[in-house]
Amino acid sequence: RKEVEQDPGPFNVPEGATVAFNCTYSNSASQSFFWYRQDCRKEPKLLMSVYSSGNEDGRFTAQLNRASQYISLLIRDSKLSDSATYLCVVNMGNYGQNFVFGPGTRLSVLP
Amino acid sequence: SQTIHQWPATLVQPVGSPLSLECTVEGTSNPNLYWYRQAAGRGLQLLFYSVGIGQISSEVPQNLSASRPQDRQFILSSKKLLLSDSGFYLCAWSDTRSSYNSPLHFGNGTRLTVT
């Protein structure tokens, strides 16, 4: 089993749609969780951290279920500019040096 | 605010030639530093990380090496490049002072093509 797994995608959705991405991780001792977006041929950029109680940033909502070792990202009212690859990242170490990346899920928002 | 600089942005090198990629961080002290590689169409692979000057941990045995001569400088090197070294190299840092919730911050990356 891979350490971090994500929906394989790609997701092709119309503008205005709501889309959800799922991510599972193998290490129950993992400490922190993040969603990044990566545009084609660019570096990953932090989208949001994921907190135990769930958190929201505008149209984006992240949730964490530690019991199921599951993280989700919900995007509401999709924009064309949301088209990117979304990376689930899990920090499995206590001292910040064990960030494990999922393979990513490609999203294309269509006009 | 903190910034991370990585150069060059693109590089074309022949097989067997040496490599030196440099990364510097500004606006923070004693960061954790990382080198990742992303092959075309693939996920990110951690190559090296460093928790302090002169302290390097290697995640994947290969013909690459890393050094941290100064607190905020991280260098990726190779004596002889292989075709398989082609990829997108990303330097990143994280804050050691903000507990385990500190995210990774990436430089703009270097796109290396070995011919």
XYZ file of C-alpha atoms in Angstrom:
226
model
C 0.000 0.000 0.000
C 1.315 3.437 -0.918
C 1.829 5.874 1.942
C -0.487 8.518 0.475
C -3.096 7.709 -2.134
C -5.446 9.994 -4.020
C -8.317 9.721 -6.468
C -6.661 8.890 -9.781
C -8.604 11.450 -11.807
C -8.656 13.336 -14.058
C -11.744 15.239 -13.048
C -13.409 17.239 -15.830
C -16.141 19.487 -14.468
C -18.110 22.478 -15.802
C -17.674 25.936 -14.348
C -19.735 26.393 -11.211
C -19.668 22.716 -10.277
C -18.741 21.349 -6.883
C -15.950 18.799 -6.872
C -14.457 16.721 -4.078
C -11.073 15.052 -3.875
C -10.194 12.234 -1.525
C -6.895 11.197 -0.009
C -5.939 8.344 2.310
C -2.725 7.870 4.253
C -1.168 4.776 5.752
C 0.626 6.053 8.863
C -1.773 6.547 11.748
C 0.876 8.559 13.615
C 0.924 11.263 10.927
C 0.905 14.718 12.422
C -0.091 17.285 9.855
C -1.832 17.475 6.539
C -1.928 19.865 3.623
C -3.399 20.408 0.195
C -1.205 21.909 -2.506
C -2.017 22.842 -6.062
C 0.446 22.487 -8.877
C 0.008 24.154 -12.238
C 1.599 22.615 -15.291
C 5.399 22.941 -15.192
C 5.291 25.006 -12.010
C 6.178 24.410 -8.394
C 3.527 23.188 -5.915
C 1.897 25.965 -3.938
C 0.219 25.606 -0.584
C -3.548 25.745 -0.911
C -4.446 25.101 2.702
C -3.491 23.218 5.810
C -5.980 20.665 7.090
C -6.996 20.871 10.728
C -8.664 18.243 12.857
C -11.908 20.191 13.122
C -12.027 20.875 9.403
C -11.424 24.278 7.895
C -12.682 26.494 5.155
C -11.036 29.132 2.992
C -13.479 30.803 0.658
C -14.696 28.197 -1.816
C -12.375 25.527 -0.443
C -13.172 23.214 2.458
C -10.786 20.647 3.875
C -11.680 17.863 6.262
C -9.693 15.304 8.202
C -10.877 11.987 9.577
C -8.082 10.550 11.698
C -9.968 7.365 12.534
C -10.326 6.516 8.858
C -6.996 8.119 7.894
C -8.769 10.140 5.275
C -8.530 13.733 4.039
C -10.827 15.516 1.649
C -10.895 18.756 -0.308
C -14.139 20.273 -1.530
C -14.175 23.018 -4.142
C -17.441 24.873 -4.595
C -18.407 27.045 -7.565
C -15.437 25.895 -9.646
C -13.601 28.509 -11.696
C -11.542 28.003 -14.824
C -8.538 29.102 -12.774
C -9.013 26.131 -10.449
C -7.716 23.844 -13.202
C -4.549 22.284 -11.790
C -3.241 19.150 -10.125
C -4.132 18.893 -6.450
C -1.600 17.229 -4.183
C -2.373 15.713 -0.825
C 0.616 16.005 1.509
C 1.077 14.264 4.846
C 3.797 15.024 7.345
C 4.577 11.675 8.917
C 7.464 12.874 11.072
C 7.685 14.673 14.372
C 10.355 17.124 13.298
C 9.043 18.332 9.977
C 11.251 16.379 7.630
C 8.988 13.599 6.473
C 6.511 15.161 4.063
C 4.981 12.513 1.849
C 3.210 13.556 -1.331
C 0.312 11.824 -2.979
C 0.447 11.317 -6.753
C -1.997 14.174 -7.321
C -5.424 14.499 -8.894
C -5.772 16.477 -12.077
C -8.755 18.870 -12.285
C -9.925 20.524 -15.473
C -12.712 23.072 -15.166
C -14.432 23.481 -18.499
C -16.256 26.588 -19.786
C 8.591 37.798 4.848
C 10.368 34.640 3.833
C 11.469 34.005 0.276
C 13.227 31.143 -1.428
C 15.408 31.529 -4.493
C 16.430 28.691 -6.753
C 18.524 28.815 -9.898
C 18.918 28.287 -12.730
C 15.340 27.961 -13.964
C 16.270 25.685 -16.847
C 19.386 23.715 -17.652
C 20.446 21.446 -20.498
C 23.494 19.332 -19.745
C 25.203 16.447 -21.585
C 25.504 13.022 -20.036
C 28.595 12.774 -17.851
C 28.807 16.474 -17.095
C 28.715 17.855 -13.534
C 25.743 19.574 -11.940
C 25.342 22.269 -9.333
C 21.950 23.689 -8.366
C 21.718 26.302 -5.678
C 18.940 27.355 -3.358
C 18.853 30.111 -0.756
C 16.219 31.122 1.751
C 15.748 34.607 3.165
C 13.766 35.923 6.079
C 14.106 32.950 8.401
C 16.814 31.179 10.337
C 17.639 27.506 10.832
C 15.030 26.251 8.363
C 14.640 22.633 7.368
C 15.722 22.412 3.731
C 14.747 19.861 1.109
C 15.521 18.808 -2.448
C 12.758 17.063 -4.393
C 12.684 15.746 -7.940
C 9.663 15.331 -10.148
C 10.042 13.242 -13.288
C 7.739 14.062 -16.194
C 4.168 13.106 -15.327
C 5.181 11.715 -11.960
C 4.912 12.622 -8.298
C 7.459 14.350 -6.095
C 10.357 12.286 -4.820
C 12.330 13.469 -1.798
C 16.051 13.364 -2.519
C 17.682 15.068 0.478
C 16.749 17.008 3.552
C 18.766 18.989 6.057
C 17.971 20.110 9.586
C 21.132 22.196 10.012
C 24.476 23.264 8.583
C 26.445 20.264 7.405
C 23.604 17.860 8.253
C 22.309 16.016 5.198
C 20.014 13.018 5.041
C 19.688 11.112 1.802
C 16.431 9.421 0.954
C 17.340 7.793 -2.321
C 20.787 6.356 -3.159
C 21.959 7.747 -6.487
C 24.674 9.759 -8.117
C 23.473 13.011 -6.584
C 24.737 14.682 -3.423
C 23.707 17.675 -1.357
C 25.502 20.133 0.862
C 24.505 22.872 3.262
C 27.511 25.143 3.691
C 25.488 27.941 5.297
C 22.304 28.055 7.342
C 20.127 29.209 4.456
C 21.971 27.713 1.491
C 21.345 24.292 0.030
C 23.231 22.895 -2.962
C 22.477 19.857 -5.095
C 25.382 18.383 -7.028
C 26.450 15.580 -9.270
C 29.859 14.656 -10.591
C 28.487 12.860 -13.669
C 24.930 13.243 -14.869
C 22.889 10.349 -16.204
C 19.990 10.522 -18.651
C 17.734 9.408 -15.816
C 18.631 12.556 -13.865
C 16.394 14.627 -16.134
C 13.473 16.134 -14.276
C 12.100 19.068 -12.369
C 14.183 19.797 -9.266
C 12.530 21.642 -6.441
C 14.099 23.163 -3.360
C 11.837 23.721 -0.366
C 11.999 24.910 3.216
C 9.920 24.511 6.336
C 9.993 26.405 9.602
C 11.367 24.417 12.501
C 9.959 26.839 15.058
C 6.274 26.374 14.296
C 5.930 22.762 15.377
C 4.849 20.075 12.995
C 2.134 22.177 11.355
C 4.613 24.178 9.330
C 4.076 23.510 5.610
C 6.644 23.221 2.863
C 7.419 26.282 0.756
C 8.891 25.654 -2.669
C 11.241 27.545 -4.914
C 10.370 28.017 -8.574
C 12.237 24.878 -9.554
C 14.939 23.964 -12.063
C 13.997 22.028 -15.159
C 16.985 19.832 -16.006
C 17.335 18.020 -19.316
C 20.238 15.643 -19.674
C 21.039 14.917 -23.333
